[in-house]
Each structure stands twice: as C-alpha cells, then as structure tokens.
Coordinates of C-alpha atoms and ligand atoms in Angstrom, one line a residue:
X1 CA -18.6 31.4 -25.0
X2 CA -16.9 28.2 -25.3
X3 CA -14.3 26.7 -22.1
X4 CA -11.0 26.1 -22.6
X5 CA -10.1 23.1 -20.0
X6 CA -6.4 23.9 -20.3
X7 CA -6.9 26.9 -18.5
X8 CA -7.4 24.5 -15.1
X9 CA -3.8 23.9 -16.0
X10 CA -2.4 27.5 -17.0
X11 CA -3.8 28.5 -13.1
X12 CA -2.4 25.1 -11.4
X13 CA 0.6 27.2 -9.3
X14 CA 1.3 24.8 -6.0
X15 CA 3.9 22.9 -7.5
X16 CA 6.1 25.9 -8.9
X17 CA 5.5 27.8 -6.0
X18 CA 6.9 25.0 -4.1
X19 CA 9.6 24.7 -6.2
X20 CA 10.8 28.4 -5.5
X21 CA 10.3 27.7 -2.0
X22 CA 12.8 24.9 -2.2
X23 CA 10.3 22.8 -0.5
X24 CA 8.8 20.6 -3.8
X25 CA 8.5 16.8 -2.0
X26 CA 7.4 14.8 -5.2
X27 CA 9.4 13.2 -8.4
X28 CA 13.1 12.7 -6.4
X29 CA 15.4 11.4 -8.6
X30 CA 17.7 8.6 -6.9
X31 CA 20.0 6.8 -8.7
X32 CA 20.5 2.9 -8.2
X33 CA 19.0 0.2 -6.1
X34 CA 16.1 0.8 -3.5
X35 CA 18.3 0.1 -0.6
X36 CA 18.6 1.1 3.1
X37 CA 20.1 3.8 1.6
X38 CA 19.7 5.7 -1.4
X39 CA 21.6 8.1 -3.7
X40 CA 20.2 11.5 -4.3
X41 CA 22.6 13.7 -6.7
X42 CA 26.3 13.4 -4.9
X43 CA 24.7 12.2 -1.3
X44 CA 24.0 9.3 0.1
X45 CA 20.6 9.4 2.2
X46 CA 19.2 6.6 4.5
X47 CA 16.1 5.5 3.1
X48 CA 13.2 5.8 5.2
X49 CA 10.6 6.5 2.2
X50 CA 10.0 3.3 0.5
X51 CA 7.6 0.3 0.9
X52 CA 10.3 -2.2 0.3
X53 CA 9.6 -3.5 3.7
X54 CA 11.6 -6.8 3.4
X55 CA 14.4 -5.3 1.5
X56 CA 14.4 -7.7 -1.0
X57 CA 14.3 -5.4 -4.6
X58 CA 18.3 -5.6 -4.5
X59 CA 18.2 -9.8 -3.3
X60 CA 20.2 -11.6 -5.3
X61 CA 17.8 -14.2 -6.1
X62 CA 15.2 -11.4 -6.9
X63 CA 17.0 -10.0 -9.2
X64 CA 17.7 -13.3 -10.4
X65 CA 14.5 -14.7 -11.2
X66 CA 13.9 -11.6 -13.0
X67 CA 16.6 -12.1 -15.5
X68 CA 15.6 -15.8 -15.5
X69 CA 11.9 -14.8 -16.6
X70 CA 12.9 -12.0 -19.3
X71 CA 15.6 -14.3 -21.2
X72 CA 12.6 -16.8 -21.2
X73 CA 9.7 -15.0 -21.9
X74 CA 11.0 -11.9 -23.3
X75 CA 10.2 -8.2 -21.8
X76 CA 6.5 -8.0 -22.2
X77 CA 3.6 -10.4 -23.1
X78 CA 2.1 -7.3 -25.1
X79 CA -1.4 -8.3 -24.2
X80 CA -4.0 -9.0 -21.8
X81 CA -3.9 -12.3 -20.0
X82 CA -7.3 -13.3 -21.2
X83 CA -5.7 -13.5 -24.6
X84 CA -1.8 -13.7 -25.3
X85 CA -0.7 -12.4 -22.2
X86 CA -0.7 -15.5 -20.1
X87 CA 2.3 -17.6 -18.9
X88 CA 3.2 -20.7 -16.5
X89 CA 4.6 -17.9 -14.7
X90 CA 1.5 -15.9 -13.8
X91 CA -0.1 -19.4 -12.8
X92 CA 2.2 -20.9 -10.8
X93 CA 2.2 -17.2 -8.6
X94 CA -1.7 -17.9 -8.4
X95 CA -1.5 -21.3 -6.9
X96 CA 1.6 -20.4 -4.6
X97 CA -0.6 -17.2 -3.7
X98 CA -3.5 -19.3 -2.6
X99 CA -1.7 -21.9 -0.9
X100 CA 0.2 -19.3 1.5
X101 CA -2.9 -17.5 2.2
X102 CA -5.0 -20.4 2.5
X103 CA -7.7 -19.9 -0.1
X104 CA -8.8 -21.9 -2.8
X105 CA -7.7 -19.3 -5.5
X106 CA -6.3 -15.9 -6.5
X107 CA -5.7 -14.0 -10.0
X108 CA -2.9 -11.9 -10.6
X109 CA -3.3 -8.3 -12.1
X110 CA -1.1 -5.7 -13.8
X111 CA -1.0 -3.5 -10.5
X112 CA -3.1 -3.5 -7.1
X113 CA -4.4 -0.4 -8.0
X114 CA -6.1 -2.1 -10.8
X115 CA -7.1 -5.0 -8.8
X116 CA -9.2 -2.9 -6.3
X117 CA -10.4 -1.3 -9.7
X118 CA -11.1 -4.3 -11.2
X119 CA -12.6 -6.6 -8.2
X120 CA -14.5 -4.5 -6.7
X121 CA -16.2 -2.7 -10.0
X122 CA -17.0 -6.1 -11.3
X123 CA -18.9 -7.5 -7.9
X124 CA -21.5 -4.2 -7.8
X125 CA -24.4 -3.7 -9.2
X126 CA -26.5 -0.4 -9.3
X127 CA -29.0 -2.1 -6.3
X128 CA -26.0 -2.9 -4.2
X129 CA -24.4 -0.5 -1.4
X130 CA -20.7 0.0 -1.1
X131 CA -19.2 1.0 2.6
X132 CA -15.8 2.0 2.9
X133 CA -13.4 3.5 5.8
X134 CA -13.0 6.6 5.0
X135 CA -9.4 6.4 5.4
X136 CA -9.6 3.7 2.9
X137 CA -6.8 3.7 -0.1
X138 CA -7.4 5.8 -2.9
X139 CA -8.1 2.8 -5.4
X140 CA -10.8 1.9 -3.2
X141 CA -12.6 5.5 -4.0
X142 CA -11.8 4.8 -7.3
X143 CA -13.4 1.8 -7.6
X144 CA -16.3 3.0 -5.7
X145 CA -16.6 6.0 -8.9
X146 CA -16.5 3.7 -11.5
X147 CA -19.2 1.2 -9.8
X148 CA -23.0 1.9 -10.3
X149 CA -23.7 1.0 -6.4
X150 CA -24.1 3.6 -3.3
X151 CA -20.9 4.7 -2.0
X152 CA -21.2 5.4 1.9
X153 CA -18.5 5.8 4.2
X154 CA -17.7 5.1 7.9
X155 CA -15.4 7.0 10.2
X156 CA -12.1 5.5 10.0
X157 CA -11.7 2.1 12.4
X158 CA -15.2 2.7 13.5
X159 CA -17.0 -0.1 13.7
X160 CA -20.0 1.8 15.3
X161 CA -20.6 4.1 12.8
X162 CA -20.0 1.1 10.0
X163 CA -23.2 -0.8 11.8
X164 CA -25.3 2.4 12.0
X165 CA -25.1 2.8 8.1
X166 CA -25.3 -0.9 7.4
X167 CA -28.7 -0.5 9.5
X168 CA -30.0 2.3 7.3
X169 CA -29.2 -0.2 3.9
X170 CA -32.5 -1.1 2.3
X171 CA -33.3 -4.4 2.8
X172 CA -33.1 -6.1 -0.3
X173 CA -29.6 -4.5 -1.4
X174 CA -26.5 -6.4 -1.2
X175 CA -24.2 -4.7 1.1
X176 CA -19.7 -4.7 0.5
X177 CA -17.4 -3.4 3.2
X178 CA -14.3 -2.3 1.7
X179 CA -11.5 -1.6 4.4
X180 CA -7.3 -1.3 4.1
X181 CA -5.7 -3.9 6.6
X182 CA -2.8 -1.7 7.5
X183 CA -3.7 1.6 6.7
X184 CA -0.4 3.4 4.6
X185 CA -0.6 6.5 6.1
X186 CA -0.7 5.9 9.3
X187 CA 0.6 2.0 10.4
X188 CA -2.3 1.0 12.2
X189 CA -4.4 -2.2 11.7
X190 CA -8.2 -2.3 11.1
X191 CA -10.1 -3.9 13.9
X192 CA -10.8 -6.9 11.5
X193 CA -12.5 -9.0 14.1
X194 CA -14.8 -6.9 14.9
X195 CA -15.9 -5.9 11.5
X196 CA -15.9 -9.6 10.6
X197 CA -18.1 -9.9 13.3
X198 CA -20.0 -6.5 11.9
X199 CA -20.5 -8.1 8.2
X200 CA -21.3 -11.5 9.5
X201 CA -24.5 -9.9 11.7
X202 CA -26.0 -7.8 8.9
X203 CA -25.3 -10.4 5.7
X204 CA -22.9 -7.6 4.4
X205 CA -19.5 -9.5 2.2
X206 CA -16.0 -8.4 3.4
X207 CA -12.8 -7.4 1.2
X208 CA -9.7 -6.5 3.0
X209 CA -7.0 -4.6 1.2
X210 CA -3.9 -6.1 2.4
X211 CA -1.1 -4.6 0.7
X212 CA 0.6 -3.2 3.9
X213 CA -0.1 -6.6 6.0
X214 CA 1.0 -9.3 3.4
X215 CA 4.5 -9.8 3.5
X216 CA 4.8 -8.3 6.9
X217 CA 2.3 -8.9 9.4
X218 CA 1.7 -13.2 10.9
X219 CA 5.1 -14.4 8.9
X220 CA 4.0 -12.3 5.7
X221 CA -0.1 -13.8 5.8
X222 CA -1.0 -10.7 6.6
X223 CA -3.7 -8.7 8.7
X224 CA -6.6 -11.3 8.1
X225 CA -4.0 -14.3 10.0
X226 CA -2.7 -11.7 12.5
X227 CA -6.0 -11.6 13.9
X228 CA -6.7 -15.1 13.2
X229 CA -10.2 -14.2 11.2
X230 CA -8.9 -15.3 7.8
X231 CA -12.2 -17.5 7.2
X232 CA -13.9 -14.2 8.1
X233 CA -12.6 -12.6 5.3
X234 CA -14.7 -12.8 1.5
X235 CA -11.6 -11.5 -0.5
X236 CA -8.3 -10.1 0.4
X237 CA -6.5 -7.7 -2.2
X238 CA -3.0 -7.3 -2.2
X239 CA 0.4 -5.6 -4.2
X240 CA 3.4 -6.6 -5.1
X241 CA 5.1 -3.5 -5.1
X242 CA 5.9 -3.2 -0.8
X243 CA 7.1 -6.2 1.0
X244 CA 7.1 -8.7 -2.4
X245 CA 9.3 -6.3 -4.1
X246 CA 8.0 -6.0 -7.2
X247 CA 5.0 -4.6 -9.4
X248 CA 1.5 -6.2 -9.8
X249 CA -1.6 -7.2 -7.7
X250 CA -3.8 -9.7 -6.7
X251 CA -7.0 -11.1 -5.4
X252 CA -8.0 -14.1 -3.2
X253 CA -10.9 -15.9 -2.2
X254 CA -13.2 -18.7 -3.4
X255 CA -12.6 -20.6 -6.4
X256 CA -16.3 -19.2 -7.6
X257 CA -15.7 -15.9 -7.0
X258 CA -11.9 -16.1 -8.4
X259 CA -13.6 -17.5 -11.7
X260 CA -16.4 -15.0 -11.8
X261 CA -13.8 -11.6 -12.0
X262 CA -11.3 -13.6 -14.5
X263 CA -13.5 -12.9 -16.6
X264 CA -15.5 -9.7 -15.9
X265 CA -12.4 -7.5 -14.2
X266 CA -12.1 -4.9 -16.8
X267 CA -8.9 -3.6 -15.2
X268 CA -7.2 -6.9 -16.1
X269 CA -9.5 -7.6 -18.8
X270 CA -8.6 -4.6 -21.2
X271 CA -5.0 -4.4 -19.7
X272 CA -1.9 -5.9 -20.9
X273 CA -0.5 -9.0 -18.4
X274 CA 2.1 -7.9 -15.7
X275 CA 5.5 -8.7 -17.7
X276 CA 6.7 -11.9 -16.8
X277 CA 10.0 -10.5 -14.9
X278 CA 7.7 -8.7 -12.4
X279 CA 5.6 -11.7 -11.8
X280 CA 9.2 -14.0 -11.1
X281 CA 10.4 -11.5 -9.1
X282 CA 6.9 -11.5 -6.6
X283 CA 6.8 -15.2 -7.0
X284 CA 10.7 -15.2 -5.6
X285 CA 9.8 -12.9 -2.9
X286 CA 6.9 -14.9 -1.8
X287 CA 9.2 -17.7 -1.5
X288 CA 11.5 -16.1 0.6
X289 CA 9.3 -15.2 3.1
X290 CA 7.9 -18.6 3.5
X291 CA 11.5 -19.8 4.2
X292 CA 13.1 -16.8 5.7
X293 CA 9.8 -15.5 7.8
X294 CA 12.6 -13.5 10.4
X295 CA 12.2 -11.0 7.5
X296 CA 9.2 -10.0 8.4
X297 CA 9.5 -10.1 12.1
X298 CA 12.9 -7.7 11.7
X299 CA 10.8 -4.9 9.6
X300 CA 8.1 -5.0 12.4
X301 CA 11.0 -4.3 15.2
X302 CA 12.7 -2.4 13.4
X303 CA 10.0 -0.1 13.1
X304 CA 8.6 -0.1 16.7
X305 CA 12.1 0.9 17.9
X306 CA 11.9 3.9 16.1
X307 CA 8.6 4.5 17.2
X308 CA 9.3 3.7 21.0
X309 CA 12.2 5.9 20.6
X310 CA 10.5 9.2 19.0
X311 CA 7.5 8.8 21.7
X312 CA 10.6 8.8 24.1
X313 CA 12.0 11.6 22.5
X314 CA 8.8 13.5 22.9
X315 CA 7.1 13.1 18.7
X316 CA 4.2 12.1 19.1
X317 CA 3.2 8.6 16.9
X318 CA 0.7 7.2 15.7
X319 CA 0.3 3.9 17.3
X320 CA 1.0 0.9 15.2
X321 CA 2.1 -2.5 14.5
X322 CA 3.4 -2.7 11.0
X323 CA 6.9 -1.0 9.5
X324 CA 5.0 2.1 9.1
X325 CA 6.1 5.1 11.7
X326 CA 3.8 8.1 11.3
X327 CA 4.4 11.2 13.0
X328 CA 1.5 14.0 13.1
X329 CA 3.4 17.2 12.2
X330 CA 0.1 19.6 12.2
X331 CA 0.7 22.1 9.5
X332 CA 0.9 21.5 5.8
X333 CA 4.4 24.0 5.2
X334 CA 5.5 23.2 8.6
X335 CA 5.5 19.5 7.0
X336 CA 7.5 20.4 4.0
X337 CA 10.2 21.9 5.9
X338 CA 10.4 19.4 8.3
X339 CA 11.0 17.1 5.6
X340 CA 13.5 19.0 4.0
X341 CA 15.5 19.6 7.0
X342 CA 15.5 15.8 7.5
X343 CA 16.7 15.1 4.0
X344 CA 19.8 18.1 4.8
X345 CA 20.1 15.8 7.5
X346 CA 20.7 12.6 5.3
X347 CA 17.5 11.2 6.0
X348 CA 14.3 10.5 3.5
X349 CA 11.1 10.0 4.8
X350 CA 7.7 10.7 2.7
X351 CA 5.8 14.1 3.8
X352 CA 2.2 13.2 3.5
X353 CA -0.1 16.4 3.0
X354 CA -3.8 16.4 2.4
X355 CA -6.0 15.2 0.4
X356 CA -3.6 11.9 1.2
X357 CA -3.9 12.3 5.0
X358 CA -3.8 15.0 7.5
X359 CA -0.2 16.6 7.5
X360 CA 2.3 14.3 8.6
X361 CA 5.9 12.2 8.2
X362 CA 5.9 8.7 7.2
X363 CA 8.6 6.6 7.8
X364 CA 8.6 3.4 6.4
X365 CA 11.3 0.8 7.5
X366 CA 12.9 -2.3 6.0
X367 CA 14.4 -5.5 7.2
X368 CA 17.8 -4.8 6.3
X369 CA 17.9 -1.5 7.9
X370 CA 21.0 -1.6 10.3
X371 CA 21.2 -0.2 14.3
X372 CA 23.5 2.1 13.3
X373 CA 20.6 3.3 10.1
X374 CA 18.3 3.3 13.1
X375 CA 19.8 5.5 15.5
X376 CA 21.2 8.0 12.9
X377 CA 17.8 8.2 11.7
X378 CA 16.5 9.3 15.3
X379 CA 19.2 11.7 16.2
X380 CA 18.3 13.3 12.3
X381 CA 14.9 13.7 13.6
X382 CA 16.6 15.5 17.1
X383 CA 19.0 17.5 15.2
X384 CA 15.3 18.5 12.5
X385 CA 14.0 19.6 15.6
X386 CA 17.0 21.8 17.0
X387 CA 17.0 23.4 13.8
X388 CA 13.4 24.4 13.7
X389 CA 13.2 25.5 17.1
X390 CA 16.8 27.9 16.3
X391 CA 15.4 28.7 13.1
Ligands
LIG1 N1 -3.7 -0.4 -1.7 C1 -3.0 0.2 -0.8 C2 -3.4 0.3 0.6 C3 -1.8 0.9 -1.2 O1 -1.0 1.5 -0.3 C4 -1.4 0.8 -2.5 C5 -0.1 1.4 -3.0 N2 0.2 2.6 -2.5 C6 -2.2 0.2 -3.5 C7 -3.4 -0.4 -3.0 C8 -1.9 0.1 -4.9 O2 -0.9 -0.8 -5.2 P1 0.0 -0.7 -6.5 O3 1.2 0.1 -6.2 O4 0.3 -2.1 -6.7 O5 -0.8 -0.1 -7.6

C-alpha cells in the first residue's frame, strides 16, 4: 500500500480551528509603513510586534538610498554574488561592517537565516561536535541538520551544563559553540563572558548570533561590545531585517575565515545576491547609528519603561536589557486571547506559542515610539486584564 504525503496536509486542522475561534495570530495584513503604528483594515493599532527597533524602515534617507540603489542597479542582480550578483554596493557594506564591529572582515548574505545556514554548515565536519543553547534561533537547528557534526545542546544560559558536555567531547574533535546574543523570545543577553571564558578553557571556537544586539545594544556593536569580550568572540552573525531595517545577513571575523566561507557557504553560494536596494538601505541604517547612536539608547529605555511598569503593575517579565518585553502568559489559548483582547484594545504585540517558546507576549519596542504610545500601551495591557478577569 503506497503513502500519500498529502494526507499530513488533509489532517493539518490548528490553523482553521483557530480561525473559527477568532483567535488565528499569523499572516496579519497591515497596510503601509512599519511604523509606531500600524494600520490593520479600518484601525489604527500601536505597533508593538515588529523588530524595527530603531524605527528607521520609514527614514527618509532609508527609503532614499533605496531608490538611489534600484535606479542604479536595477531591482535584482538575478544571481548569486559569486557570479553576476556582485556590486560596489554589497562591498562597501562589508568594509563599513567590519570597521564598526572591529573585525578584519564580514560577507553579506541573502538573509541571516541563510547566513547561520551557510556559516555554520560550511565550518563542520562529520568528526567535529556542535553545541548550541537550547533556546538558540531556529536557523541555528537548521544549520545543525544540514551539518555532518554532533549536535548537543546545553540548557539555555547555562554555562555549567555547556562545560559538562564540552568535557564529555572526544578529544580529537573540534568543538563549535553556537549561542544567540539577545535571545528573541525572551530579551535577555547570553552570559558571553563567561562562555568566552568556557570556549577559551576547552579549545572550543565561538559564534554569536547577534541579530537582536547589533544595532541596539553598546551604540548598535552589539552583545559581544556590551560585555566588552568582542576579541573573545570567533564569528558574530547578524540581520538586517530588526534594528538595520532592511533584509539580508551577515558574518564577521577574521579575514581567513571570511575568505574560507566566500567560497564554500552554499546558502550564499547557490543563492541569488541580496538586491541592491536592501543592501543601501542596511548600509544607510548602519550609518545612522554610527552618527545618531541616541537611537539605540531610546529603544533600550523605551523598553525597560514598559517592563518596569508591567512588573509594577503586577505581569510578570522576563528580565532583560534589549527592546524586547516578554511576558510569560502560561497557557497556549489563554495566550491567544490575551493577544486578541490586546489588539481590540489597539495594541499589537506577537503571541509566541510553542515549539517557538513557552507561551508568552512579546513586545518589541522602537525608538520612535512616543510616551503617550507607551503609556496607552500599558493601560491596554490593564484594561486586557480587566476583561479577562470579567469575562
Ligand atoms: N537569528 C535570530 C536570533 C533571529 O531572531 C532571526 C530572525 N527572526 C534570524 C536569525 C534570521 O534573520 P533573517 O530575518 O534575516 O532571516
């Protein structure tokens, strides 16, 4: 008897039951920019949902050098880097990559999904051991499937448990730690020091996936400066698509290992260049933050008002210090109502549901966000409450 694989498909219910439920999170449509606030059908919402954390998708000179980049170079390169798909544009990002972060080089890819897929695929071998957090970002368990090497995992921020695995490693295996600097769902930091520390004591190499951190945390250098290890640090991975308001990735580290995945990252290899306006409008970003690094502190307060002011109003956090507010909400439909009773209450935040995270609301928070945006958001989150508990 043969198997039909569709049939995974015809039984696949959760979404349209959620639908009927009124209480399907995924696919909003919003119309216009990804502001502070957003337009959903015939509402205006304040936007709490988006990674945008410097607000600068709708910045004039964004926008801008995106224009600039497609009447110059067209829409697409229609081809991988390695072959047609390379500009001046996608270098002169590299070089202004590695001179803010301090490295001697970085190579730009399609998406930072990709470039986990792509660095950290090309660095294993089947004799080589991977460990990862196990909170770690989902292209980082991607990578890990489509590497030959042993995947093992640590509890999440424990550095502990990382060095009683790295112990068992045989002895003649190169060891990767793979760890998120700001982890997404939650808003809190890795203890990089220690694990610097960790990798440095058992000969293990170190990549930190930074795309919550860059942009945002030490004047936009990220997690690595924050904790002033950056020299600690083998590679750092990073997106364009949160604080540098845009779409892409990248990698940075030593010229010889920047050289080495040019040309064996399959993700970028067999992938066609990110389009020249996305790579403008991420080099324009960058350069605003290096000029206008207030940006980055505002998103940071922003935040940690809203998060000093839900603890106050009795939500519990998660503690954090990146534009990332997380608040546990315990049950998976208790999650999905709360959400929806936010959003009848003008304000989008992101329900995150397992296998993503344990249930919870993320709210992410932006630069430009105003007091006023701030406060209404809280008393949504009061008035959420009221509602349930009357309901
Ligand atoms: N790493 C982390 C920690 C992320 O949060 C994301 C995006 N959600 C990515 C990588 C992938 O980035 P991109 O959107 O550029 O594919």
């Amino acid at each position: 008897m043969s198997v039909d694989i569709f049939e995974r498909c015809q039984s696949y219910d959760s979404a349209r039951t959620a639908r009927e439920a009124g209480l399907y999170p995924y696919f909003t449509m919003f119309a216009g920019r990804d502001a502070t606030t957003a337009r959903l059908g015939d509402r205006d919402v304040i936007m709490c949902g988006s990674n945008n954390y410097l607000g600068l998708t709708s910045d004039e000179r964004v926008r801008a050098a995106a224009r600039a980049a497609i009447d110059e170079y067209g829409s697409s390169r229609t081809g991988s880097r390695l072959l047609n798909g390379n500009t001046p544009l996608h270098e002169e990002l590299e070089q202004e990559l590695a001179d803010f972060f301090g490295t001697e080089a970085a190579l730009v890819f399609p998406t930072g999904h990709q470039t986990n897929l792509g660095v950290i695929e090309a660095l294993l071998s089947r004799h080589d051991v991977v460990l990862i957090d196990r909170e770690a970002h989902a292209s980082i368990y991607d990578a890990t499937r489509l590497s030959p090497a042993k995947t093992l995992r640590f509890a999440h921020n424990d550095v502990a448990d990382l060095e009683r695995l790295l112990l068992r490693c045989p002895p003649d295996a190169g060891k990767l730690v793979v760890v998120d600097g700001v982890y997404s769902m939650g808003g809190d930091l890795c203890p990089l020091p220690e694990l610097v520390e960790a990798c440095r004591r058992h000969g293990a190499r170190l990549i930190v996936d930074d795309a919550h951190g860059v942009g945002v945390l030490s004047k936009g250098r990220g997690t690595a400066s924050h904790f002033g290890v950056a020299a600690g640090v083998d590679l750092i991975t990073i997106t364009f698509s949160k604080a540098l308001a845009s779409v892409g990735g990248a990698v940075l580290g030593s010229a010889v290992v920047i050289d080495y995945l040019r040309h064996h990252a399959r993700s970028q290899i067999f992938s066609a260049a990110a389009p020249p306006a996305t790579v403008a409008a991420a080099l324009e970003a960058l350069r605003i933050v290096r000029v206008e690094p207030w940006l980055c502190q505002q998103a940071i307060d922003n935040a940690a008002y809203v998060r000093r002011e839900l603890g106050r109003l009795g939500f519990p956090t998660v503690p954090g210090s990146a534009p990332i507010v997380s608040v546990p909400t315990g049950e998976l439909d208790q999650t999905l109502v709360m959400w929806r009773t936010l959003l009848e209450h003008r304000v989008y935040v992101n329900p995150v549901v397992p296998p993503a995270a344990s249930p919870r609301l993320r709210a992410s928070f932006m630069a430009t966000h105003t007091q006023d945006q701030l406060d209404r958001t809280l008393a949504a989150f009061v008035q959420m409450r009221d509602a349930l508990v009357a309901a």
